[in-house]
Tab-separated table of C-alpha atoms and ligand atoms in Angstrom:
chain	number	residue	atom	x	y	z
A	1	UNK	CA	98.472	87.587	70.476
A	2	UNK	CA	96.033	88.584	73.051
A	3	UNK	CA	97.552	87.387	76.434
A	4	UNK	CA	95.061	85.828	78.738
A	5	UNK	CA	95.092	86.108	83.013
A	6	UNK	CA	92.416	84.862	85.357
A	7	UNK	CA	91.440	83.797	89.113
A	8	UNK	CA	90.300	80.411	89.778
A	9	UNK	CA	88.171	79.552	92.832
A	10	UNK	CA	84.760	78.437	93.710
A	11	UNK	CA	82.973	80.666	94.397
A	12	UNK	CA	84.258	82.673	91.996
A	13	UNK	CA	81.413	84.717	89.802
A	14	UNK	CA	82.105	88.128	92.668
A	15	UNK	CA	85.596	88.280	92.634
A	16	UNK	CA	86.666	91.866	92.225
A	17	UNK	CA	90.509	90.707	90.864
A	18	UNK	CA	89.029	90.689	87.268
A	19	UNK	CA	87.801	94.273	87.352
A	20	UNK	CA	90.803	95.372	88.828
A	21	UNK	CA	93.410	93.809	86.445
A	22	UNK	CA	91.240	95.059	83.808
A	23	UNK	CA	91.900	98.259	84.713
A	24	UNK	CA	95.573	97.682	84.776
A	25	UNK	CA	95.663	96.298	81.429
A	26	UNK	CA	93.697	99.128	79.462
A	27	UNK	CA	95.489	102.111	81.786
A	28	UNK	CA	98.747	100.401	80.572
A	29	UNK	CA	97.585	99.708	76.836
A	30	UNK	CA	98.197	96.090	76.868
A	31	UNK	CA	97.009	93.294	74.812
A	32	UNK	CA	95.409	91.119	77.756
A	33	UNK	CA	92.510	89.605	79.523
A	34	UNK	CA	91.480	88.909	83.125
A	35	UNK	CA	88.961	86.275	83.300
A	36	UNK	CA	87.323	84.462	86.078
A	37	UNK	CA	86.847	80.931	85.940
A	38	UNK	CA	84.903	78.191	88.529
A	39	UNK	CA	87.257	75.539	89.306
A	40	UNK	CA	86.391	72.860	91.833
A	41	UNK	CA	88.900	71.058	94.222
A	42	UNK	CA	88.492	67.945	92.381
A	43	UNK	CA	88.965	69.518	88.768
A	44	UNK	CA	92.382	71.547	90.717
A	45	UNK	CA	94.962	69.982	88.730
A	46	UNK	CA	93.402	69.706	85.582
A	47	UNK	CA	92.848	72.854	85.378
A	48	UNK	CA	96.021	74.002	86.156
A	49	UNK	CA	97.155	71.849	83.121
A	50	UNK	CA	94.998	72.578	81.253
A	51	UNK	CA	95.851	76.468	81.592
A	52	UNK	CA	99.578	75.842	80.810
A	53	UNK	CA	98.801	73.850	77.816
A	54	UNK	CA	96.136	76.438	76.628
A	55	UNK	CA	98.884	79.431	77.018
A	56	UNK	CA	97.463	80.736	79.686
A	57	UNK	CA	99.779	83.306	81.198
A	58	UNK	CA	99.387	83.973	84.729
A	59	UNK	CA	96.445	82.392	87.217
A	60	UNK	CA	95.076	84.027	91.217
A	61	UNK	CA	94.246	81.202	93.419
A	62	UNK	CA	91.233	81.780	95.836
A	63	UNK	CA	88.836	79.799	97.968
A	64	UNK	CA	88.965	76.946	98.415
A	65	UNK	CA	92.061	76.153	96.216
A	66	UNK	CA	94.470	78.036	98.199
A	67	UNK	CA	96.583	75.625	100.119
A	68	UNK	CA	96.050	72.341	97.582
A	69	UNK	CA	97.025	74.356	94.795
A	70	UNK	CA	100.611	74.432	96.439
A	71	UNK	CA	100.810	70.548	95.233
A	72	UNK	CA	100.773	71.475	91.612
A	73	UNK	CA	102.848	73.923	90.543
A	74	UNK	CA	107.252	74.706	91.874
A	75	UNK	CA	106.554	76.706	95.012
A	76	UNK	CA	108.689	79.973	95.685
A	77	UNK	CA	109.872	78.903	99.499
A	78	UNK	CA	108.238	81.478	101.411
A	79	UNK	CA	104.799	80.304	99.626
A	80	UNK	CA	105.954	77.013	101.208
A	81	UNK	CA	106.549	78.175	104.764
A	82	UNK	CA	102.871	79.965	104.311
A	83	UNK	CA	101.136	76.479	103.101
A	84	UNK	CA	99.370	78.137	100.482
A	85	UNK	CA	99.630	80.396	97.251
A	86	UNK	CA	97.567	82.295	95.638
A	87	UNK	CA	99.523	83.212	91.762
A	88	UNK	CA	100.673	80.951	89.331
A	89	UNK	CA	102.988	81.844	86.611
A	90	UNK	CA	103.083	79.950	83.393
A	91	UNK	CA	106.100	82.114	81.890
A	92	UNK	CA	108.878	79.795	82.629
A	93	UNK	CA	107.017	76.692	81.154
A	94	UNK	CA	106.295	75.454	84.290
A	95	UNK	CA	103.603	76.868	86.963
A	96	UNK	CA	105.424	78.766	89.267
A	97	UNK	CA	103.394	79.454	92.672
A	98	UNK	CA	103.266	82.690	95.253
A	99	UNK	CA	101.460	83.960	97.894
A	100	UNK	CA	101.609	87.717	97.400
A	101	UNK	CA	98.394	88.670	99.995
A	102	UNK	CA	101.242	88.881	103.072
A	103	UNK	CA	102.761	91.082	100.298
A	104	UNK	CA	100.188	92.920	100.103
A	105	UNK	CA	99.208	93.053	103.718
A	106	UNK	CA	102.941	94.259	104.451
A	107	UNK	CA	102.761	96.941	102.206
A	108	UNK	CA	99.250	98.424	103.656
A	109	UNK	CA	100.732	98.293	107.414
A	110	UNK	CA	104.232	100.019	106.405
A	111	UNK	CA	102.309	102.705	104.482
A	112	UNK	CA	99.810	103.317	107.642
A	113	UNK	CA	102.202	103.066	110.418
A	114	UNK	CA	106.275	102.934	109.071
A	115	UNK	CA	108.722	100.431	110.835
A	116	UNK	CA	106.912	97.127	111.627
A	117	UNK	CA	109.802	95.903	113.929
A	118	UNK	CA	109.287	96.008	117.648
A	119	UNK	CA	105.466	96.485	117.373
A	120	UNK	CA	102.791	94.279	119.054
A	121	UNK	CA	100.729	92.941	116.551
A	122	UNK	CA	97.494	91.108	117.645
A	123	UNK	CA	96.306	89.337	114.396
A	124	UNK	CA	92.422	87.640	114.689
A	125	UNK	CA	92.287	84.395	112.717
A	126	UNK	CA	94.412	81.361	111.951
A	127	UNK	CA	93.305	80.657	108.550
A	128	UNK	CA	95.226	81.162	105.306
A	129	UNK	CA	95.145	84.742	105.222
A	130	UNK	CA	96.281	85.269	108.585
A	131	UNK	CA	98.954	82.348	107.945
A	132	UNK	CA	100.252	84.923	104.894
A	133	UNK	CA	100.132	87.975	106.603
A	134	UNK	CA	101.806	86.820	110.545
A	135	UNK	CA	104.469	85.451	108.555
A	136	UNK	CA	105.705	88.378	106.701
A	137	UNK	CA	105.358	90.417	110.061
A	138	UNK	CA	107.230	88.036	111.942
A	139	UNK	CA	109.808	88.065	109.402
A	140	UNK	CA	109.840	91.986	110.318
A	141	UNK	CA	110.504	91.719	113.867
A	142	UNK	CA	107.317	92.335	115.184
A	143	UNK	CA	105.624	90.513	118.133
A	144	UNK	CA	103.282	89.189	116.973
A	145	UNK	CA	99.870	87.587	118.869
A	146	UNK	CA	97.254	84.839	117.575
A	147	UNK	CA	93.805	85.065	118.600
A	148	UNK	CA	91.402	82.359	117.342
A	149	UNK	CA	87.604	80.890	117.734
A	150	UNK	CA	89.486	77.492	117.328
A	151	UNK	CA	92.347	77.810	120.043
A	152	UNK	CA	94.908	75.273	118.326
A	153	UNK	CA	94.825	76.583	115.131
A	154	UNK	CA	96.309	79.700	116.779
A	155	UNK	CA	98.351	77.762	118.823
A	156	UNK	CA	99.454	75.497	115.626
A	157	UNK	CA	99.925	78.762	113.496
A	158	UNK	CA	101.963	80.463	116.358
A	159	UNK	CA	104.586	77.573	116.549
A	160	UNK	CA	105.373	78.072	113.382
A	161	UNK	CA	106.214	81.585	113.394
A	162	UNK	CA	109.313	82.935	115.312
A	163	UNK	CA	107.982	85.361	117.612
A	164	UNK	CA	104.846	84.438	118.369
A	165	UNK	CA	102.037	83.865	121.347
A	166	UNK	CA	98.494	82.866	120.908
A	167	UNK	CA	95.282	83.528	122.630
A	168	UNK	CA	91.720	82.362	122.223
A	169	UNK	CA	88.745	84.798	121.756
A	170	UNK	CA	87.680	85.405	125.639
A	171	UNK	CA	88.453	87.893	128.305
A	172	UNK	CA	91.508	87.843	127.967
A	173	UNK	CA	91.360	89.452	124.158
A	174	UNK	CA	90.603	92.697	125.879
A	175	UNK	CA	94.025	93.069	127.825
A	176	UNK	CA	95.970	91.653	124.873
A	177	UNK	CA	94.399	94.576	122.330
A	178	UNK	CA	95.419	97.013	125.425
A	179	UNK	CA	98.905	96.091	124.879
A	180	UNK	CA	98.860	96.048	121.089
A	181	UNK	CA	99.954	98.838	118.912
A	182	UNK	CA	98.237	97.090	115.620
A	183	UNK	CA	95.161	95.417	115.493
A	184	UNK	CA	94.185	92.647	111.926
A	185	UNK	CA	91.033	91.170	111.753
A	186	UNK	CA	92.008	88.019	109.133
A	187	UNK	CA	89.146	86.296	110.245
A	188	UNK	CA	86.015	86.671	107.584
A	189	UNK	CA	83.665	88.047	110.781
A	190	UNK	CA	81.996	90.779	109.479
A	191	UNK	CA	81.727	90.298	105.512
A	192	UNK	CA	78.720	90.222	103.787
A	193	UNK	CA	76.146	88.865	104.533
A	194	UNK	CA	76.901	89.205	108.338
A	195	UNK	CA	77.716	93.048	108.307
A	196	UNK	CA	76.770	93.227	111.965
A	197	UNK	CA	79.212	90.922	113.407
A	198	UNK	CA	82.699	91.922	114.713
A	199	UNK	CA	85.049	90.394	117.290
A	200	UNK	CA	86.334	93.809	118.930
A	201	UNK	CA	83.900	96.616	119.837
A	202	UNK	CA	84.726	100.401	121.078
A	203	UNK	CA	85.756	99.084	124.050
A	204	UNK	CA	88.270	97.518	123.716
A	205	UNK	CA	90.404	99.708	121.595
A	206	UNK	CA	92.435	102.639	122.233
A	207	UNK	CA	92.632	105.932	120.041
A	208	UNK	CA	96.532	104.889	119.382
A	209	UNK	CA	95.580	101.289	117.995
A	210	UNK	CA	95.949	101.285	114.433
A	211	UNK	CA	93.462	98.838	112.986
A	212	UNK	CA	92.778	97.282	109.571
A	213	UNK	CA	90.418	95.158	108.507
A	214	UNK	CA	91.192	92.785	105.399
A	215	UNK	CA	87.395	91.869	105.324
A	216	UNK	CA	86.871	94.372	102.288
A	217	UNK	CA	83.047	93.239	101.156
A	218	UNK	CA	81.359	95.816	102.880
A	219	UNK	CA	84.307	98.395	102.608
A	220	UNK	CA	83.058	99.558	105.940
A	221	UNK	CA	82.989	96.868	108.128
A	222	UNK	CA	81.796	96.821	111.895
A	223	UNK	CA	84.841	96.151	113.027
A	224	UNK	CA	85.833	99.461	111.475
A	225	UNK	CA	82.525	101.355	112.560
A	226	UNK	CA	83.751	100.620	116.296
A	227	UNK	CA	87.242	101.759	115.691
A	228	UNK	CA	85.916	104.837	114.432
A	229	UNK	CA	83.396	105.058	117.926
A	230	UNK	CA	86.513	104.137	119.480
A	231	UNK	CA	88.747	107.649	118.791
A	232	UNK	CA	91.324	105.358	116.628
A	233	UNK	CA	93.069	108.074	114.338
A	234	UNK	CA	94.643	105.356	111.827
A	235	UNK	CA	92.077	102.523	110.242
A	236	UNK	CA	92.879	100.826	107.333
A	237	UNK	CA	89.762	99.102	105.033
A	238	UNK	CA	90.843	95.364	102.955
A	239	UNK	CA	90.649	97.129	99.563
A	240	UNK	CA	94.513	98.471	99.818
A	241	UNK	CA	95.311	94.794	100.529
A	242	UNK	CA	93.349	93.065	97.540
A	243	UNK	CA	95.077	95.892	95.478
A	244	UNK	CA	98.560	95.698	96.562
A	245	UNK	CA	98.565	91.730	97.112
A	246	UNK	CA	96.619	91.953	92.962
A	247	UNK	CA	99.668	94.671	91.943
A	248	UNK	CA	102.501	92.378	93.642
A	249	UNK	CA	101.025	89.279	91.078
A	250	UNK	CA	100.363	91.422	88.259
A	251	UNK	CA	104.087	92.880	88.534
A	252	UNK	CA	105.158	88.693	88.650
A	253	UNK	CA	103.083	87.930	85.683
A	254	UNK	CA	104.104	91.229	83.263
A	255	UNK	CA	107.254	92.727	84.756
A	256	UNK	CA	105.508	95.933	84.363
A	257	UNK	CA	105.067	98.832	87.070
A	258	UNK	CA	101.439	98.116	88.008
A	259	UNK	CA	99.460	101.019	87.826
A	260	UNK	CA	98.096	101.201	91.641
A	261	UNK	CA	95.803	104.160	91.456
A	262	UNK	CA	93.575	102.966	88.714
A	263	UNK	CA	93.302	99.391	89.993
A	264	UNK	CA	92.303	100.874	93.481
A	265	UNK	CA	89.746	103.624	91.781
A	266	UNK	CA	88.248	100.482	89.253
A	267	UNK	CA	87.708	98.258	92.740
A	268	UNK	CA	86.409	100.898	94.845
A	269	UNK	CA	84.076	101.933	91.932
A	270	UNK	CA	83.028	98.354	91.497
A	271	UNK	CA	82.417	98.055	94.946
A	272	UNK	CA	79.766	101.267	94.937
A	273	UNK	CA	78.130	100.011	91.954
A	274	UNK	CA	77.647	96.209	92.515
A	275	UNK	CA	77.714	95.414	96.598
B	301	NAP	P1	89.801	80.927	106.185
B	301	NAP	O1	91.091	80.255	105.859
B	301	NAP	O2	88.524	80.205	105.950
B	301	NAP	O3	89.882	81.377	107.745
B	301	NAP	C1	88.766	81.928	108.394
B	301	NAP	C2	89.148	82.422	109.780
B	301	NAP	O4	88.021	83.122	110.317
B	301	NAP	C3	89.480	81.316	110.778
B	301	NAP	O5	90.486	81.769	111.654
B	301	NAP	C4	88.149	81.120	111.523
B	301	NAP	O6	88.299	80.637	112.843
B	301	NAP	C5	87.662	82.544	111.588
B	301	NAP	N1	86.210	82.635	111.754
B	301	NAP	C6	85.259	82.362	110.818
B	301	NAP	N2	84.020	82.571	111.341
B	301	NAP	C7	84.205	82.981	112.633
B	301	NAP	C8	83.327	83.342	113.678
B	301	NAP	N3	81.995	83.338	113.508
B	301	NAP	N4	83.858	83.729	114.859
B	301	NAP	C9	85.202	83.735	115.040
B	301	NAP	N5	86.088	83.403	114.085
B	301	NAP	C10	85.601	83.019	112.887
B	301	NAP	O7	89.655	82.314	105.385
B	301	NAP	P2	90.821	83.262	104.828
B	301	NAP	O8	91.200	82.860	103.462
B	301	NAP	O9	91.866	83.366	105.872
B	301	NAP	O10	90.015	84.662	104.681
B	301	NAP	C11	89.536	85.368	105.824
B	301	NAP	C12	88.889	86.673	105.361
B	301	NAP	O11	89.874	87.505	104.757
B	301	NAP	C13	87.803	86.507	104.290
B	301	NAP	O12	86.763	87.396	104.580
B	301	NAP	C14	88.491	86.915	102.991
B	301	NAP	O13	87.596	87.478	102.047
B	301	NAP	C15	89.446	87.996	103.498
B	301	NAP	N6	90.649	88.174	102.660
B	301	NAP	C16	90.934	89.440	102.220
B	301	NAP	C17	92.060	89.657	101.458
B	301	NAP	C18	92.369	91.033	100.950
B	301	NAP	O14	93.190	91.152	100.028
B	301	NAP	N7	91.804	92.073	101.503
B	301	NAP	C19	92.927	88.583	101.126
B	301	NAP	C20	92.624	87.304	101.625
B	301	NAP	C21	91.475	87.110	102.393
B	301	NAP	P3	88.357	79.027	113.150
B	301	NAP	O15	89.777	78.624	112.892
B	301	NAP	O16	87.952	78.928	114.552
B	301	NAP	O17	87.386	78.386	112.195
């Protein structure tokens, strides 16, 4: 029987996760469907009963759902350290939750730069995807600083972490990129419909920064424009990190090797066509 996978969020009619798994699916041959579907807070934990009962298979987790999704399903512990997950997996019976985007954001920064240990990390943002990916670099060994709009969110989110510091986003940002070796914008400055916008211009940045945004709608951000202005040699766009953090569920869900290439080509090409 057809097996059936989908993303659940509101709102949910843009997501790019269904073209991408998709692509997985047909490149692989396999029986199974990636649907999305628009699921309210308040209608959270029916639906995620409603999805085991129907034989659902495996579920992504998006805005707004993120964190009170977490109170439905058996949490994996780092997804409980993180406060948030963003796959469910129906396989065992019962909905098992992850968070794979550090995964994913792990994966992106090892393949751009090698050893994460020892390196300053200044990450922009204290909301759930910054809580995802500063955990998995802590857990790395690398220093790692919090710079946020709202200054005790970062200072909340950097207690929690091992290694940590936070800053706000004034004057002192400048010095603090000086020092840093990697740059994250997790903050969602800078995605469409505010193109424009970007926390860090020219600048501030050094050619030896590396610097990746995970704002991926436009695929060129600002942020990335100014890096570019800016002499940095290594700049990373959010589309590696929706397609690793997508490949780390999909492998969870089917046990299969996902087929990375194809789900990065059927985004990217989605991207060019529809944004
Ligand atoms: P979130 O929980 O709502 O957090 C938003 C963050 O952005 C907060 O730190 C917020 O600061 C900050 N922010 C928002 N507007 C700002 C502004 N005008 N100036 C300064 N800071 C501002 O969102 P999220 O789930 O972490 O997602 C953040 C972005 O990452 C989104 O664009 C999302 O699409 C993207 N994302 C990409 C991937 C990927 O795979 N590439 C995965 C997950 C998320 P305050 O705390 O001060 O409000």
């Amino acid at each position: 029987m057809k097996k059936i996978y989908g993303i659940i969020g509101d709102p949910v009619a843009h997501s790019l996760s269904p073209v991408m798994h998709n692509a997985a699916f047909e490149k692989l041959g396999m029986d199974a469907v990636y649907l999305a579907f628009r699921v309210s807070k308040s209608e959270l934990e029916d639906a995620i009963r409603g999805a085991k009962s129907l034989g659902i298979s495996g579920l992504n987790v998006t805005i707004p759902l993120k964190e009170k999704a977490l109170s439905f399903v058996d949490a994996e512990e780092v997804a409980k350290k993180i406060g948030a997950i963003n796959t469910i997996d129906f396989s065992s019976g019962t909905p098992v939750g992850y968070n794979t985007d550090g995964i994913g954001s792990l994966r992106v920064l090892k393949e751009t730069t090698g050893e994460i240990k020892g390196k300053n990390v200044l990450i922009l943002g204290a909301g759930g995807a910054a809580k995802a990916i500063s955990f998995y670099l802590d857990t790395e060994g690398a220093k790692v600083t919090i710079a946020n709009r709202t200054k005790e969110r970062a200072a909340q989110l950097a207690s929690n972490l091992r290694n940590a510091d936070f800053i706000g986003l004034g004057a002192e940002l400048k010095k603090h990129i000086n020092a840093s070796d990697i740059l994250i914008n997790a903050t969602s400055v800078g995605m469409h419909p505010n193109e424009n916008a970007t926390l860090v211009s020219a600048d501030m940045m050094h050619p030896d920064l590396v610097v990746f945004d995970i704002v991926y709608n436009p695929m060129e951000t600002k942020l990335l424009n100014e890096a570019k202005r800016a002499g940095v040699k290594k700049i990373v766009d959010g589309v590696k990190m929706l397609v690793y953090q997508g490949a780390a569920s999909f492998k969870i869900w089917t046990k299969e090797e996902p087929p990375i290439k194809a789900m990065e080509k059927a985004v990217r090409d989605a991207m060019i066509r529809d944004y």
